Short mmCIF file of C-alpha atoms and ligand atoms in Angstrom, two decimals:
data_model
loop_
_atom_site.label_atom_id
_atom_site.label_comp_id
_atom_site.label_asym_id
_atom_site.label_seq_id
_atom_site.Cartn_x
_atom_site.Cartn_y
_atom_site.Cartn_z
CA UNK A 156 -35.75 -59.30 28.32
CA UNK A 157 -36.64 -62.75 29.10
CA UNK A 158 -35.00 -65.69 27.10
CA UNK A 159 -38.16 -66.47 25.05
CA UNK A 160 -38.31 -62.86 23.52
CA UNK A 161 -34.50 -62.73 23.15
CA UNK A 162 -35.17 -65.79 21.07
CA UNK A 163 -38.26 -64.27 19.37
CA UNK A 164 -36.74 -61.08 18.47
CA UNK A 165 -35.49 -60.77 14.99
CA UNK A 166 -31.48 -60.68 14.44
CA UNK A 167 -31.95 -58.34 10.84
CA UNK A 168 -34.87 -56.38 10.02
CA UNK A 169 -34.65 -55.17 6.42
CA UNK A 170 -36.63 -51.79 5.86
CA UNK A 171 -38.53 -51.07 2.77
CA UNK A 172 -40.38 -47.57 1.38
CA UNK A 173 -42.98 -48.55 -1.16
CA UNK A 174 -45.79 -46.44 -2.94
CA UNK A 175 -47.80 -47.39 -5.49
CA UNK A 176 -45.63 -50.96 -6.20
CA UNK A 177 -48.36 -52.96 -6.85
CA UNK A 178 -46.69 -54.30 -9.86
CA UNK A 179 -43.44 -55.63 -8.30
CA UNK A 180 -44.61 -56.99 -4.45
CA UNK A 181 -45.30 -60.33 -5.48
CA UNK A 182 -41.87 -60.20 -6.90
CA UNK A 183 -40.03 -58.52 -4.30
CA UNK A 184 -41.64 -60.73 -1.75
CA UNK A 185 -40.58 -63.93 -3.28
CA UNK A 186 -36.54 -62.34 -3.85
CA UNK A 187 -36.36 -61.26 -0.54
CA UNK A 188 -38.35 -64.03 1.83
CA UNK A 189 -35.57 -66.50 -0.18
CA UNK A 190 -32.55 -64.11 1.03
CA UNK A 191 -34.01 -64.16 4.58
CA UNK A 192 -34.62 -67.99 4.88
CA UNK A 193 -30.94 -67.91 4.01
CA UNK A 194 -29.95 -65.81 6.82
CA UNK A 195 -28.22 -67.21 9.84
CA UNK A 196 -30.79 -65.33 12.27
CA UNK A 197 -34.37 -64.57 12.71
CA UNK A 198 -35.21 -61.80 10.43
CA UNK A 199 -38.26 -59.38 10.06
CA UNK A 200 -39.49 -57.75 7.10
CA UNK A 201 -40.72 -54.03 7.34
CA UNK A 202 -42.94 -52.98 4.31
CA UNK A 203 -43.64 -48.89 4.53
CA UNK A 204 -46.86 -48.22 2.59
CA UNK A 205 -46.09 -44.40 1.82
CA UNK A 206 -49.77 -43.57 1.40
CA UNK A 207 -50.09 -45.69 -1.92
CA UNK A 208 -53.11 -45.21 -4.18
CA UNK A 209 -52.99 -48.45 -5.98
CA UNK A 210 -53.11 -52.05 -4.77
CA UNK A 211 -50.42 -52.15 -2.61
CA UNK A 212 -52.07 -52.03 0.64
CA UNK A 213 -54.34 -54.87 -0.10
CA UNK A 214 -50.68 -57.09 -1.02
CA UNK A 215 -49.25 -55.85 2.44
CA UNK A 216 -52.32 -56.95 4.13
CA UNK A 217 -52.00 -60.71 2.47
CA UNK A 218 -48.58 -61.09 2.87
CA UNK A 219 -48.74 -60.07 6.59
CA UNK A 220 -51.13 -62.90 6.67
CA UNK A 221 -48.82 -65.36 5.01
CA UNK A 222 -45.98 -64.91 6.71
CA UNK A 223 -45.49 -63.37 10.50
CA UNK A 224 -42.13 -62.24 10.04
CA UNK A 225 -43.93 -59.49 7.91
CA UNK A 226 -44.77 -56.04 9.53
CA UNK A 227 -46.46 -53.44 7.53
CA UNK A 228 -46.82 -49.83 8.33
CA UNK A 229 -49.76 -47.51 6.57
CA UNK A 230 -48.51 -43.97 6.39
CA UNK A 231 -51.58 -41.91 6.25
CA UNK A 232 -50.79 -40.24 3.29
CA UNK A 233 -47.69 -40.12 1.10
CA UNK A 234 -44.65 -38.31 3.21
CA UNK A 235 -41.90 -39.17 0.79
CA UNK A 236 -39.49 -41.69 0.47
CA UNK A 237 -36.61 -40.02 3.31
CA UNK A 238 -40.10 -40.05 5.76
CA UNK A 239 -41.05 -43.59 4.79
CA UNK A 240 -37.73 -44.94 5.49
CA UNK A 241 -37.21 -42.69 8.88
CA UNK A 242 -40.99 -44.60 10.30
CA UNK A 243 -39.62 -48.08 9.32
CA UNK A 244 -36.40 -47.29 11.11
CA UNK A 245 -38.70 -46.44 14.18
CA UNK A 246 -40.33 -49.88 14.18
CA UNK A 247 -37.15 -51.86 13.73
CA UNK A 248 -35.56 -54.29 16.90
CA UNK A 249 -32.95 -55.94 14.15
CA UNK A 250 -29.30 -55.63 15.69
CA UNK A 251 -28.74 -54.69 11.96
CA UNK A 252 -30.87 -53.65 9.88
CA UNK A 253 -30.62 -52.87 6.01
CA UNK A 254 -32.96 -50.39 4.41
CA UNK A 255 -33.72 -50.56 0.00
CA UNK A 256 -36.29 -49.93 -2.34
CA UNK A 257 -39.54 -51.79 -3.22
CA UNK A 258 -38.21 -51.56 -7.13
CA UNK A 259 -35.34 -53.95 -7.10
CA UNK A 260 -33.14 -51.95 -8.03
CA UNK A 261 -31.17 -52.68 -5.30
CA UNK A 262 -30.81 -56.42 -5.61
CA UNK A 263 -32.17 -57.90 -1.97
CA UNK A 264 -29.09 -60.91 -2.73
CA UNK A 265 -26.55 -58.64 -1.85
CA UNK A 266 -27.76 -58.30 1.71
CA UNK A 267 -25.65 -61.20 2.85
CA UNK A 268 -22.41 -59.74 1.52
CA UNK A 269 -23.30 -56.36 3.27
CA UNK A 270 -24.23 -58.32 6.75
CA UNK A 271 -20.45 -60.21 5.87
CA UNK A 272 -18.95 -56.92 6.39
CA UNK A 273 -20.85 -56.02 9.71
CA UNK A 274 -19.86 -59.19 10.94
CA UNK A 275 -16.05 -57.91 10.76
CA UNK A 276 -17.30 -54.67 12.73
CA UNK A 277 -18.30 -51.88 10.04
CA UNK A 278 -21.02 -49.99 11.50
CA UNK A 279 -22.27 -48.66 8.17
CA UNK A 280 -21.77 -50.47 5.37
CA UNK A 281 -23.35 -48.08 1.91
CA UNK A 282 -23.75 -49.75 -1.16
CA UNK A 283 -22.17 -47.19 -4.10
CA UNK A 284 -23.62 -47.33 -7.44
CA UNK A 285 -20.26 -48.38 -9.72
CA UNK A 286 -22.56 -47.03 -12.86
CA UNK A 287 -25.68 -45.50 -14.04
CA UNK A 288 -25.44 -46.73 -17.67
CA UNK A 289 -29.21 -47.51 -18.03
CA UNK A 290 -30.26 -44.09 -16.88
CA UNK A 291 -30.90 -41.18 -18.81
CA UNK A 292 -27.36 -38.75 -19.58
CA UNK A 293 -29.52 -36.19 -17.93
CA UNK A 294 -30.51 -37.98 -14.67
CA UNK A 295 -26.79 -38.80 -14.52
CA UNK A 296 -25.44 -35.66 -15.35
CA UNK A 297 -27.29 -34.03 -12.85
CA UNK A 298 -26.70 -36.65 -10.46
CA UNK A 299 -22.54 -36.56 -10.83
CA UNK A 300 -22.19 -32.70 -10.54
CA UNK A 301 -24.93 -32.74 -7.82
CA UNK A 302 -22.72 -35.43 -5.52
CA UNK A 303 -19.52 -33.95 -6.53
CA UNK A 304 -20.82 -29.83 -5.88
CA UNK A 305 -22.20 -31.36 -2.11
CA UNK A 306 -18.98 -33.18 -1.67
CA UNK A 307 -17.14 -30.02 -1.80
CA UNK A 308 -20.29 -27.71 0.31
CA UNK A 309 -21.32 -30.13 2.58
CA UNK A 310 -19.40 -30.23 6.25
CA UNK A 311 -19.57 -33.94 6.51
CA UNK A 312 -18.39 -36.24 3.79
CA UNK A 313 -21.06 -37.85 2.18
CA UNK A 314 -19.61 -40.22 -0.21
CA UNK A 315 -20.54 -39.60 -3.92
CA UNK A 316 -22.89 -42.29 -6.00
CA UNK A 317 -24.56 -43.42 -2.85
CA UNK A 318 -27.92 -44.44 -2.14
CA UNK A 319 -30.13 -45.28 0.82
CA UNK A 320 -29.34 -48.40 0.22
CA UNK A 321 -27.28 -49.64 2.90
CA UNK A 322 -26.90 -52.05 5.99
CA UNK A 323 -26.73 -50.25 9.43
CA UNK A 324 -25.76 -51.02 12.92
CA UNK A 325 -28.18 -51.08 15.77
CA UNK A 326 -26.37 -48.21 17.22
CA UNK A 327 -26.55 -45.99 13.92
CA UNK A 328 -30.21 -46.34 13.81
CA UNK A 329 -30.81 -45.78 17.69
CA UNK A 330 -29.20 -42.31 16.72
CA UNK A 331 -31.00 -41.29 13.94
CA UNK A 332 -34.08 -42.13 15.53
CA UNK A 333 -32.99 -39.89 18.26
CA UNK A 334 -32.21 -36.72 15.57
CA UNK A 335 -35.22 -34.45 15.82
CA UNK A 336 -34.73 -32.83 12.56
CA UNK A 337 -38.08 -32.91 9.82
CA UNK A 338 -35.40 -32.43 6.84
CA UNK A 339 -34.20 -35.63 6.64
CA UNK A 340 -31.29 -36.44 4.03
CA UNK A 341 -30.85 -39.92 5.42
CA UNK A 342 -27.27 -40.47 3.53
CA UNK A 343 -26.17 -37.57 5.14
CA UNK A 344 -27.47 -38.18 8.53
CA UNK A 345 -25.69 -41.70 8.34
CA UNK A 346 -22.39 -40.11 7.29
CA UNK A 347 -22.52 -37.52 10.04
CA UNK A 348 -22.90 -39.88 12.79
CA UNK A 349 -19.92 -41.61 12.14
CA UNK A 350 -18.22 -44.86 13.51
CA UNK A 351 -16.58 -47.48 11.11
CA UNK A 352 -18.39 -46.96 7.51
CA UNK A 353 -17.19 -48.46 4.41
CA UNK A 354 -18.66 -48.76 0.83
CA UNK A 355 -19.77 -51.81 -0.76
CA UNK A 356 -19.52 -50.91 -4.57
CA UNK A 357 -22.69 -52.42 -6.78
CA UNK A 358 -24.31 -52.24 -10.66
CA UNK A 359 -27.63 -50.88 -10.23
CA UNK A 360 -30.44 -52.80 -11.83
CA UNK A 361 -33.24 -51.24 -13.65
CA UNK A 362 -36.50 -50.91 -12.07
CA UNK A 363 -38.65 -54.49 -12.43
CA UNK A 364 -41.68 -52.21 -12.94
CA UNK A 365 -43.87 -49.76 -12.99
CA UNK A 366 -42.69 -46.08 -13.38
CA UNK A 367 -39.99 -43.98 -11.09
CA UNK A 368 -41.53 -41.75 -7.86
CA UNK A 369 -39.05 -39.69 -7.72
CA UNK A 370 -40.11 -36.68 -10.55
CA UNK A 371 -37.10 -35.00 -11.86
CA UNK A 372 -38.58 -32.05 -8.98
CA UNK A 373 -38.80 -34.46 -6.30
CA UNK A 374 -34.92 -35.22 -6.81
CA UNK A 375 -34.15 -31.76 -7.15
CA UNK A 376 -35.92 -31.12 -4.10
CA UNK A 377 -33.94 -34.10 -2.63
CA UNK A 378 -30.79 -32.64 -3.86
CA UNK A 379 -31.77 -29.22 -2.09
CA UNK A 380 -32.30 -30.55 0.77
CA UNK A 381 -28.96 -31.85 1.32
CA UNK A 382 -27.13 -28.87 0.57
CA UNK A 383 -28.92 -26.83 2.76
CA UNK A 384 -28.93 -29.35 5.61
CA UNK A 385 -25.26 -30.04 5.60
CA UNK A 386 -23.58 -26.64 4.28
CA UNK A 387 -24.06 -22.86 5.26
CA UNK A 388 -21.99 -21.73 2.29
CA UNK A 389 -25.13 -21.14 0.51
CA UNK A 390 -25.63 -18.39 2.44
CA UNK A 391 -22.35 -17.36 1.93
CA UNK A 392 -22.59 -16.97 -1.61
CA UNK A 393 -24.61 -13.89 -1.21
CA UNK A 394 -21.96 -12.00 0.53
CA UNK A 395 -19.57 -13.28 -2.36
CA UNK A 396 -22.11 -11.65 -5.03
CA UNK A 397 -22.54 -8.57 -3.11
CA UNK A 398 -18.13 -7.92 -3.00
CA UNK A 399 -18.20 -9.22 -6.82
CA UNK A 400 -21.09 -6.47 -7.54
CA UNK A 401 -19.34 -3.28 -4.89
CA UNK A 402 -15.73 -3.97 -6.64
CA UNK A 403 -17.77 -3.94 -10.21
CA UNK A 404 -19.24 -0.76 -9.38
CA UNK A 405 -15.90 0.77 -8.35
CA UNK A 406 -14.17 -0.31 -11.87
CA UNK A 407 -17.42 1.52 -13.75
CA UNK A 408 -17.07 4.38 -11.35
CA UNK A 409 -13.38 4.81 -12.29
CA UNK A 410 -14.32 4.03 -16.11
CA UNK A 411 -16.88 6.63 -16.10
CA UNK A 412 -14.69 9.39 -14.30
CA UNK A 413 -11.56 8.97 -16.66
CA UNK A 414 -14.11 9.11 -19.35
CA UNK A 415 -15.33 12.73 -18.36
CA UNK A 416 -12.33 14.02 -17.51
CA UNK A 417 -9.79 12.91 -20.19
CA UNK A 418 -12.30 12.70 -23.49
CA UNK A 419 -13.36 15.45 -24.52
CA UNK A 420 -17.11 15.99 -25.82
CA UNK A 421 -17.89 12.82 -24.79
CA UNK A 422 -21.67 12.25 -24.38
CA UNK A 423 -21.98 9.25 -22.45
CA UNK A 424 -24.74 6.46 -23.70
CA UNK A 425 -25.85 5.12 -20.70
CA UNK A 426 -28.93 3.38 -21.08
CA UNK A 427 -27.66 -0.29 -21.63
CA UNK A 428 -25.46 -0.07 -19.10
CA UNK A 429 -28.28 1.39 -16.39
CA UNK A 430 -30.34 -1.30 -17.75
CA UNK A 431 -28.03 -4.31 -17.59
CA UNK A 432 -26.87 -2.74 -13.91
CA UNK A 433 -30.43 -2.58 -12.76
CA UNK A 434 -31.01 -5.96 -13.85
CA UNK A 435 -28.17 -7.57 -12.39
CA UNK A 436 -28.51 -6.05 -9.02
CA UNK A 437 -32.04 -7.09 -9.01
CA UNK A 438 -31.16 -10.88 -9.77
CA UNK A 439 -27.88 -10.50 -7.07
CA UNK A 440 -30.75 -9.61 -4.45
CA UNK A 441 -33.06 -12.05 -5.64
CA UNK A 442 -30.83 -15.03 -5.15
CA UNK A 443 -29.86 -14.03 -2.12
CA UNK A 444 -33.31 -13.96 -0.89
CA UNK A 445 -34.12 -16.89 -2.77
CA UNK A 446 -30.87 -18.48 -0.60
CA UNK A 447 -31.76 -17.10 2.51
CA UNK A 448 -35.27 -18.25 2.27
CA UNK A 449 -34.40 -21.87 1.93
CA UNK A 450 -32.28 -21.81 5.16
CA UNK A 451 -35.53 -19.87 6.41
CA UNK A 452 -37.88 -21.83 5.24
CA UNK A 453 -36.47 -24.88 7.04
CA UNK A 454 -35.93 -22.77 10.23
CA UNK A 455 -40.05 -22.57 10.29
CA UNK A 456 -40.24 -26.31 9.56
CA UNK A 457 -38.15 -27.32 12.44
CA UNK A 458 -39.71 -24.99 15.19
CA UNK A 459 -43.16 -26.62 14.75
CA UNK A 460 -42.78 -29.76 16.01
CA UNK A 461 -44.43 -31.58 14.00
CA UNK A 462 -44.61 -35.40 14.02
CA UNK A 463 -42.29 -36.42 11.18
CA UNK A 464 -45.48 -38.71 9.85
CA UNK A 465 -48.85 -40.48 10.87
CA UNK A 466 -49.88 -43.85 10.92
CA UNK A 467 -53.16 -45.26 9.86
CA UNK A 468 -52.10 -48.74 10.36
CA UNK A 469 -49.47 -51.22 11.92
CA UNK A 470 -49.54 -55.10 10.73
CA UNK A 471 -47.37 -56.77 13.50
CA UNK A 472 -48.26 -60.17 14.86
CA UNK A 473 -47.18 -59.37 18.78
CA UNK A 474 -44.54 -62.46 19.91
CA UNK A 475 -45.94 -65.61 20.61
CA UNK A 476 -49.51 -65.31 20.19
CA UNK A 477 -49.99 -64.52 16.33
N1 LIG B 580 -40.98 -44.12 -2.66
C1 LIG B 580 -41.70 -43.80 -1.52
N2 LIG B 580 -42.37 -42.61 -1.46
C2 LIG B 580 -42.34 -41.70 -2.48
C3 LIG B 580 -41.56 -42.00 -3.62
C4 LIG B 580 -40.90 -43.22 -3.68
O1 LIG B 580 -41.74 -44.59 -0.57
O2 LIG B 580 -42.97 -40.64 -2.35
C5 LIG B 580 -40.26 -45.40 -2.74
C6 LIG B 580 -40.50 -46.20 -4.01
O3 LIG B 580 -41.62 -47.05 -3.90
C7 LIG B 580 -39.20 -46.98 -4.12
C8 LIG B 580 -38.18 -46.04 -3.56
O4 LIG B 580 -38.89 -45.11 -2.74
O5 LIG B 580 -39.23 -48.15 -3.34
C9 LIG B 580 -37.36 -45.31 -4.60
O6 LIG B 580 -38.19 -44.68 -5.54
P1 LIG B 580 -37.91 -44.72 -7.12
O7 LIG B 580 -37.51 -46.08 -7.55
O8 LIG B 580 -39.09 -44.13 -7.79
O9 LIG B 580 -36.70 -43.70 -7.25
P2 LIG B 580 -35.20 -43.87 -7.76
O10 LIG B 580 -34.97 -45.29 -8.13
O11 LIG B 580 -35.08 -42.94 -8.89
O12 LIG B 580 -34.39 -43.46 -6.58
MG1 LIG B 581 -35.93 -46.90 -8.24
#
């Protein structure tokens, strides 16, 4: 690298996975261009257009024009928020680099207070949600037993109430760039690789606008996801169910014997318990399948090969000639 690029090349890029924002770009732009003015190094803004249907494109394009140190990407159609976030962290050349959402929800003024913490060494530094007060008791619910049941599955520990968004090192990113899998449960990844990680514990705004992308089924599938990519006891559970139901089936055996045996004239009545038998059984199996499939499932995903995404178009002015 000569000294002119070294000079050129951004210190921080910040990362950020946008569809259908129209509503909250102009805003977003304005929050975060004053953090990175602020900053004590050459930054670069990258803007990940999941395949929006709205406006947002268009707003990319214009601020790309304004202002060089912003890159756009153009999925070519909408891959999900884990996908959008994995392309930006393909285009980044930050030595740290701090990925959040196009919502402000995750306020762009803390980045200087997570790059503080870098600074003294931490590798990963994950913001942590302190509360969810604004959000629904459902959302939450689901959210606190979800963190706390993957906490206690998952073979890596993936701290609870955490978020993608975060500040990573150089090194962290070169890594996950370099995992292959499709499946990508980017808080997990970031946990599993490891080094110095600490939290950095924040309120949560509300969204500045517009409505949530994530469908109660896309967090669900989300919350899937990471089970079955960090924990095999899943598929454990089905072995559980199947020693729960033989040892069951002993008990009625031994019920059933004593009953013909040592009560005399008894006429057993057994269709309830045939039917509630038959039905159980059937659901025992059915989960099972239903766990194995998901472990399957992802098996087939993986062995494709795939590209994790496609591009329909980059916005990046090339060093010293845009
Ligand atoms: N997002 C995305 N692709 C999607 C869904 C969401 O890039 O398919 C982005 C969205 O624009 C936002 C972030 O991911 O910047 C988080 O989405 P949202 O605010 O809807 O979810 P939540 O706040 O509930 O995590
Ligand atoms: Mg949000």
């Amino acid at each position: 690298m000569t000294e002119t690029t070294s000079r050129l090349m951004p210190k921080y890029s910040l990362v950020v996975p946008i569809y259908n924002e129209e509503s909250t770009i102009p805003a977003l732009y304005q929050r975060v261009s004053a953090v990175m003015d602020r900053l004590d190094g050459n930054s670069e803004l990258i803007l990940v257009d999941d395949g929006s249907r709205d406006r947002t494109l268009d707003l990319l394009r214009e601020l790309h024009d304004r202002d060089s140190r912003v890159i756009y990407l153009r999925l070519a159609r909408n891959f999900g928020h884990q996908i959008a976030v994995t392309a930006g962290l393909n285009y980044v050349r930050g030595e740290a680099i701090i990925v959040f959402d196009a919502d402000l929800q995750d306020p762009p003024e803390l980045i200087p207070d997570l790059l503080a913490l870098w600074q003294q060494g931490y590798h990963v530094v994950y913001a942590q949600r302190t509360k969810r007060v604004r959000e629904g008791w459902f959302k939450r619910l689901c959210a606190y037993l979800f963190y706390r049941i993957l906490q206690q599955l998952a073979n890596v520990d993936i701290p609870a109430d955490t978020g993608d968004f975060c500040l990573m090192d150089r090194q962290v990113v070169d890594l996950l760039n370099q995992m292959p899998e499709r499946n990508r449960y980017i808080r997990g990844l970031r946990s599993w690789v490891g080094f110095n990680q600490i939290a950095f514990k924040f309120e949560r705004d509300l969204r500045f606008a517009g409505n949530v992308k994530y469908t109660f089924a896309k967090s669900f599938g989300l919350a899937i996801n990471g089970l079955v990519s960090f924990s095999t006891v899943p598929l454990r559970l089905s072995t559980y169910l199947g020693l729960f139901s033989a040892v069951l089936a002993i008990v009625m055996a031994i019920l059933v014997l004593y009953w013909r045996l040592f009560i005399p004239h008894s006429t057993l009545t057994g269709f309830a318990t045939i039917a509630i038998a038959i039905f159980f059984l059937g659901a025992v199996q059915l989960i099972s399948i239903g766990i194995l499939g998901e472990y399957i499932g992802r098996i087939y995903e993986e062995v494709k090969h795939r590209p994790l995404y496609t591009i329909a178009e980059v916005g990046r002015k090339i060093e010293g000639r845009g």
